[in-house]
Short mmCIF file of C-alpha atoms and ligand atoms in Angstrom, two decimals:
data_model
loop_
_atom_site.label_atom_id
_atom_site.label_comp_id
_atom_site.label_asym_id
_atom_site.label_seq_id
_atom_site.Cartn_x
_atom_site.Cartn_y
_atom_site.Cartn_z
CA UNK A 298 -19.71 -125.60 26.73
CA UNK A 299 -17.07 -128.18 27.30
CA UNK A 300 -19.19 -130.07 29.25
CA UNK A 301 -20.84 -130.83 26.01
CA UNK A 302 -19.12 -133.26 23.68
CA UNK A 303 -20.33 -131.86 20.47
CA UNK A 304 -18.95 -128.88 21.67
CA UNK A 305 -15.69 -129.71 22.62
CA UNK A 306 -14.43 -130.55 19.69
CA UNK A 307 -14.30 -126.80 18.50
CA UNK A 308 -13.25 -125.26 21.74
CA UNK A 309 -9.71 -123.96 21.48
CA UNK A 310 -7.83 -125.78 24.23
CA UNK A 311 -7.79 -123.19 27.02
CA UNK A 312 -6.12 -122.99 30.29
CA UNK A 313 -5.49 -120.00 33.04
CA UNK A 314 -2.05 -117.97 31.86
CA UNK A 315 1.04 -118.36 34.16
CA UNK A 316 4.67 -117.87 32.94
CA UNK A 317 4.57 -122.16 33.09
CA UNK A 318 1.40 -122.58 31.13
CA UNK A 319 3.25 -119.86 28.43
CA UNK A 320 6.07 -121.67 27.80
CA UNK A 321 4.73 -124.98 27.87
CA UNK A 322 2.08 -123.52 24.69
CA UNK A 323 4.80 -121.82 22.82
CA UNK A 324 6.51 -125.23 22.89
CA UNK A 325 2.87 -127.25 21.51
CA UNK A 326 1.73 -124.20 19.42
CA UNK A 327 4.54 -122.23 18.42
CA UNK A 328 1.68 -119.43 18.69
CA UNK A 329 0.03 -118.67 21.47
CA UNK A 330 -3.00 -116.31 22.50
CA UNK A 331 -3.32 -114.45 25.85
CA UNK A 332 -6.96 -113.19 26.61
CA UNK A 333 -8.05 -111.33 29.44
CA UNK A 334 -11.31 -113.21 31.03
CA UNK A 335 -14.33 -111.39 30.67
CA UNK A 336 -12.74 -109.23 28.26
CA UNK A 337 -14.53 -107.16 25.26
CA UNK A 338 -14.09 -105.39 22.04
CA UNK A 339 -10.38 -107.55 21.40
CA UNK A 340 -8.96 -105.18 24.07
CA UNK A 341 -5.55 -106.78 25.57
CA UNK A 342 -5.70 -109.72 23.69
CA UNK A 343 -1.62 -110.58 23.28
CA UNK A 344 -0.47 -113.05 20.64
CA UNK A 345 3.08 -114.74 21.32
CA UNK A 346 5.29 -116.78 18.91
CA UNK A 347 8.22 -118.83 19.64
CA UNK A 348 10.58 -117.80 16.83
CA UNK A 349 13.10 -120.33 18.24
CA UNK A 350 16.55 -119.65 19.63
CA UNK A 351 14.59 -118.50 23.11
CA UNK A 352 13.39 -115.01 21.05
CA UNK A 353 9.36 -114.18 20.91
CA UNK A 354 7.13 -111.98 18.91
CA UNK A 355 4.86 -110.50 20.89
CA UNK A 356 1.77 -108.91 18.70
CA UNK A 357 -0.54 -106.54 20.90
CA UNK A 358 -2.67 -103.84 19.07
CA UNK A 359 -0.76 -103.17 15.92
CA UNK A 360 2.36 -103.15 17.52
CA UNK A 361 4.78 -105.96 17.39
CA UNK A 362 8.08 -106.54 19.41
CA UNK A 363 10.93 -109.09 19.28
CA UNK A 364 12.06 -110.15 22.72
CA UNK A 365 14.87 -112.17 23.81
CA UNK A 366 15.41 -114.31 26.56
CA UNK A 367 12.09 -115.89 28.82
CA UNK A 368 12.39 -113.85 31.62
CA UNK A 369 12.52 -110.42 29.43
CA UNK A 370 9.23 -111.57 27.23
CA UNK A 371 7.53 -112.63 30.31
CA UNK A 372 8.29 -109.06 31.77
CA UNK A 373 7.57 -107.33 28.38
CA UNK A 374 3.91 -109.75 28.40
CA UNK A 375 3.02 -108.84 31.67
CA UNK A 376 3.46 -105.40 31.41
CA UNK A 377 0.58 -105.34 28.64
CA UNK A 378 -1.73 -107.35 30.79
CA UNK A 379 -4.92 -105.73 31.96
CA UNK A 380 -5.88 -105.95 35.33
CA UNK A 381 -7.55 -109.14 34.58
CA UNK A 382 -7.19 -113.42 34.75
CA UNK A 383 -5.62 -114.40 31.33
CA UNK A 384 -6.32 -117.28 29.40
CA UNK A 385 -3.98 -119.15 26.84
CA UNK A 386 -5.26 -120.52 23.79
CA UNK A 387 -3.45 -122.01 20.93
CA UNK A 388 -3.88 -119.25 18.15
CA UNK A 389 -6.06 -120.87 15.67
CA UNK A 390 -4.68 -120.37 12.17
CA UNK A 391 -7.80 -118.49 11.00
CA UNK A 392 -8.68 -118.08 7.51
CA UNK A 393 -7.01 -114.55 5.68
CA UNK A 394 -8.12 -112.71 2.92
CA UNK A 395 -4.98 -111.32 1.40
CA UNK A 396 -3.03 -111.58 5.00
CA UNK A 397 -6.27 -109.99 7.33
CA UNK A 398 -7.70 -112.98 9.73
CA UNK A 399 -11.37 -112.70 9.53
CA UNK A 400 -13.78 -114.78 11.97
CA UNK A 401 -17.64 -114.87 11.77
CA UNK A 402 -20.63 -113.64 13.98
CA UNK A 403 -23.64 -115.91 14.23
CA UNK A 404 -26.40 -114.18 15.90
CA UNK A 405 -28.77 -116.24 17.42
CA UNK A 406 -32.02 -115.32 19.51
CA UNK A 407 -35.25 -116.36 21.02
CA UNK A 408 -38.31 -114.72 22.18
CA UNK A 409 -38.35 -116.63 25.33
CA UNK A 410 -37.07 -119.26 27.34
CA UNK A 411 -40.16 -121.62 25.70
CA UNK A 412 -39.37 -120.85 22.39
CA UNK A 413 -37.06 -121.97 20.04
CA UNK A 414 -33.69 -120.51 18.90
CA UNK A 415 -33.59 -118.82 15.54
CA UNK A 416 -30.18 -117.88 14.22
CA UNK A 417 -31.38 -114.27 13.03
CA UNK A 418 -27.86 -113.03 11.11
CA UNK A 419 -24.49 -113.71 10.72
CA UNK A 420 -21.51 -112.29 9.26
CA UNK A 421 -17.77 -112.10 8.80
CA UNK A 422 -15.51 -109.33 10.80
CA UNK A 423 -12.55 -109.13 8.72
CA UNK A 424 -9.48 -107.09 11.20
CA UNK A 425 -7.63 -104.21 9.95
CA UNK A 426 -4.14 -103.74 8.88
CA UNK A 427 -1.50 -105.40 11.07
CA UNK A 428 -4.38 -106.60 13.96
CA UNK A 429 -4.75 -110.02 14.81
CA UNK A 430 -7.45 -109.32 16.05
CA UNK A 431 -10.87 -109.08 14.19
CA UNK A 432 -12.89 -106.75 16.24
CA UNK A 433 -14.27 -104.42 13.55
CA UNK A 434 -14.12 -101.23 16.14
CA UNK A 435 -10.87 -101.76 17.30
CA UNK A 436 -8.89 -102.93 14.51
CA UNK A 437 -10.95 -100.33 11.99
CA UNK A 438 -12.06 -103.55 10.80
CA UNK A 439 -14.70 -104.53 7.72
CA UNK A 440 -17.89 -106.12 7.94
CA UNK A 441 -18.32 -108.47 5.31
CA UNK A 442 -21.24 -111.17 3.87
CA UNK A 443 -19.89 -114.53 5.10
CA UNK A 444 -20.21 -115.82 1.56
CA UNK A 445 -18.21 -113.63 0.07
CA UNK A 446 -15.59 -113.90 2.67
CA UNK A 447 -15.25 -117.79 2.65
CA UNK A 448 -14.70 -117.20 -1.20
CA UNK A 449 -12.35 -114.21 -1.65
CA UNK A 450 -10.08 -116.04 1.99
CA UNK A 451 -7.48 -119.11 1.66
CA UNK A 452 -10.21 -121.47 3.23
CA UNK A 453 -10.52 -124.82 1.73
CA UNK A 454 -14.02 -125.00 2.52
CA UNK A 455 -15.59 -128.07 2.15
CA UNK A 456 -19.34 -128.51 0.86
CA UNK A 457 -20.74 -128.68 4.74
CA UNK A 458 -19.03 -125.80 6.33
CA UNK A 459 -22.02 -123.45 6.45
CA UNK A 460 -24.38 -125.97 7.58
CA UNK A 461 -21.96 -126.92 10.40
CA UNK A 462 -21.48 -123.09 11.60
CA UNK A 463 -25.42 -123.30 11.94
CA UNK A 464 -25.10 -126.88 13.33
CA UNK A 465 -22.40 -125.65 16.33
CA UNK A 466 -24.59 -122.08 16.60
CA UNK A 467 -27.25 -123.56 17.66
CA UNK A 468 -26.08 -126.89 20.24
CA UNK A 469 -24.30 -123.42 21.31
CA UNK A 470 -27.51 -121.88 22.14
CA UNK A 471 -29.13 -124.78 23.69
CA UNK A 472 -26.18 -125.25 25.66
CA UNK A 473 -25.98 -122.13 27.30
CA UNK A 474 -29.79 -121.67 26.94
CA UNK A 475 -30.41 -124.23 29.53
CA UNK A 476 -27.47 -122.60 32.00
CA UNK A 477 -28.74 -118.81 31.62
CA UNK A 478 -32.78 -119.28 31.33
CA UNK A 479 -33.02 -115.74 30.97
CA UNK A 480 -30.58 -115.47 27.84
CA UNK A 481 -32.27 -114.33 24.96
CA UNK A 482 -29.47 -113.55 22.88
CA UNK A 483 -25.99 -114.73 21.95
CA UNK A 484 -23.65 -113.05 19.34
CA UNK A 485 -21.37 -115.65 18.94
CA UNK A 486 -17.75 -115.74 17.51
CA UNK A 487 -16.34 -118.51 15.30
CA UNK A 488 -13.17 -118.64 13.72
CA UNK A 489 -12.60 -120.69 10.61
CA UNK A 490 -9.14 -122.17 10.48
CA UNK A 491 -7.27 -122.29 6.97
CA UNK A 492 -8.24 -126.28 6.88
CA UNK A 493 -12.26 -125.10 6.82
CA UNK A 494 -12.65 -126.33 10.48
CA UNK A 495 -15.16 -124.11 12.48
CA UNK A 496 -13.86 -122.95 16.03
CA UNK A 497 -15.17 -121.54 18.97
CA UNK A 498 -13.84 -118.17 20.14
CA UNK A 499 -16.87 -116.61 22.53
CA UNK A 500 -20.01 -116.14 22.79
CA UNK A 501 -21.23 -112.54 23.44
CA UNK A 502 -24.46 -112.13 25.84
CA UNK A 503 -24.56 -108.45 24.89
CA UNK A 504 -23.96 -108.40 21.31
CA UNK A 505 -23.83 -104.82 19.25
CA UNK A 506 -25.95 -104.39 16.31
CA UNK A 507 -23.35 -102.71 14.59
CA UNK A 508 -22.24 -104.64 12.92
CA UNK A 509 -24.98 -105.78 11.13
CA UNK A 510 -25.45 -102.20 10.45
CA UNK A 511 -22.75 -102.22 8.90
CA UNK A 512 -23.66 -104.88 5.86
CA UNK A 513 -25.04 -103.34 3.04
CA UNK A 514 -28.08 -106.27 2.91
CA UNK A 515 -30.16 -104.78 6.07
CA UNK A 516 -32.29 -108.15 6.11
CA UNK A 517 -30.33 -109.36 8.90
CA UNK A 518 -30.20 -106.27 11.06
CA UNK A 519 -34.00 -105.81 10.56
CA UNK A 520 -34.60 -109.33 11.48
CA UNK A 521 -32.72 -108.93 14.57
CA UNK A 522 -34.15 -105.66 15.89
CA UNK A 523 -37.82 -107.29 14.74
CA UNK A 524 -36.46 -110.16 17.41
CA UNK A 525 -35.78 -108.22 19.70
CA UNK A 526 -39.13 -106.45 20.10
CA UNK A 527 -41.78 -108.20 22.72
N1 LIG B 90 -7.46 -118.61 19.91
C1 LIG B 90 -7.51 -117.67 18.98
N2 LIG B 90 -6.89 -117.84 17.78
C2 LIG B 90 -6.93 -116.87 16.83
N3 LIG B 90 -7.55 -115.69 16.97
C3 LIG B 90 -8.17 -115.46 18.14
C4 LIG B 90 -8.20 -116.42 19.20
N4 LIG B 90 -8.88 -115.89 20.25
C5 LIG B 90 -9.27 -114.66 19.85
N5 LIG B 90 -8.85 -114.39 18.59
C6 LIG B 90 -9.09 -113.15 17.84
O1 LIG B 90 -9.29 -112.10 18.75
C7 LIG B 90 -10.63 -111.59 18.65
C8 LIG B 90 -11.15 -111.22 20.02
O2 LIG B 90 -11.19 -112.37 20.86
P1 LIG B 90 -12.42 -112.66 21.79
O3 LIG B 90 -12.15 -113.94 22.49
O4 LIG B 90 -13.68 -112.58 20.98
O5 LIG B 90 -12.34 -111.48 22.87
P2 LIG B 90 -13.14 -110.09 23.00
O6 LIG B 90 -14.14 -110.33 24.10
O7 LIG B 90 -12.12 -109.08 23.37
O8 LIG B 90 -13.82 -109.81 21.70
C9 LIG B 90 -11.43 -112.70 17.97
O9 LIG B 90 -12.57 -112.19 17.32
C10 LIG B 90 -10.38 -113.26 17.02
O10 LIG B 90 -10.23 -112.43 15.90
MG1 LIG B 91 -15.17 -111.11 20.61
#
């Protein structure tokens, strides 16, 4: 995706963890996340902030610990770490609805690699108490209509923020349409930052249904399984 240039303006700025890298983010960002590559279902996703004075918040699950001193958070950090390469992102400051981050799920499929790409569903994951992360299973999340989320969260959306989700969903699919032939589905993640800017956060080859189940309106999760037939 970064090799497009529609695209890279809402990719987070990402680079491969080392104690270096960390430091050098808390410093830019203040916060900072750490994601295992190839990860799934928000599990050991890590969120660091510099709360100055050489002390750091570290946020992993519902817990949260102050640590002071580098060397002690980097031990604390790496002792959380799945057996896994981490990335470092800046934490986006994603919209809240009454202090719970939510990000969105754009589902997008085709029938084949000659036909188009339809987006099919999407919807907002809003995370649990204390999570910052949004994954509904994990976090004992909600499933929301994106709608209704934009309006009841601290977004300051502008008039052109749901056409631009569908604008990025689908140079998404094209993108990585014309890398993976075969793909025929992407559940893709966006967060929406506080300022009503759309972000990249992954794209999902195997996405769950569930949580379109999980909307009261089925017409999305109908559409999708009727997609996914043939
Ligand atoms: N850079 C980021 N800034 C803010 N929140 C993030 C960021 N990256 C991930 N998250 C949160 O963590 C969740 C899980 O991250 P994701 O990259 O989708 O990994 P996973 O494969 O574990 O689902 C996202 O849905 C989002 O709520
Ligand atoms: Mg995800």
């Amino acid at each position: 995706m970064v090799k497009d240039e529609l695209l890279l303006e809402y990719l987070p700025k990402t680079r491969v963890y080392s104690p270096e890298e960390l430091w050098e983010y808390a410093e830019a960002f203040t916060h900072v996340m750490l994601k295992p590559s190839g990860g799934g279902g928000g599990a050991g996703i890590i969120q660091v902030t510099a709360r100055g004075e050489e002390k750091y918040l570290v946020h992993s699950g519902s817990r949260q610990r102050l640590v002071e001193g580098k060397e002690a958070t980097i031990r604390y950090v790496e002792s959380l770490f799945r057996p896994k390469t981490y990335l470092l992102q800046p934490r986006i400051p994603l919209g809240n609805i009454k202090g719970k981050p939510f990000d969105v799920r754009v589902m997008i499929q085709r029938r084949s690699n000659k036909e188009p790409w339809v987006i099919t569903g999407w919807c907002a994951k809003l995370a649990g108490p204390g999570f910052v992360v949004t994954n509904v299973a994990r976090s004992r999340g909600k499933v929301l209509p994106i709608q209704t989320a934009i309006k009841l969260s601290n977004i300051k959306a502008g008039p052109h923020l749901l056409r631009d989700i569908r604008m990025i969903a689908s140079a998404v699919a094209n993108r990585l349409g014309r890398v993976y032939p075969t793909l025929r589905e992407i559940g893709l993640d966006l967060g929406i930052d506080v300022d009503g800017k759309p972000w990249i956060i992954e794209a999902n080859f195997r996405p769950s249904l569930a949580l379109f189940q999980k909307l009261e309106d089925k017409t999305f999760y109908k559409r999708i399984v009727s997609m996914r037939k043939r």
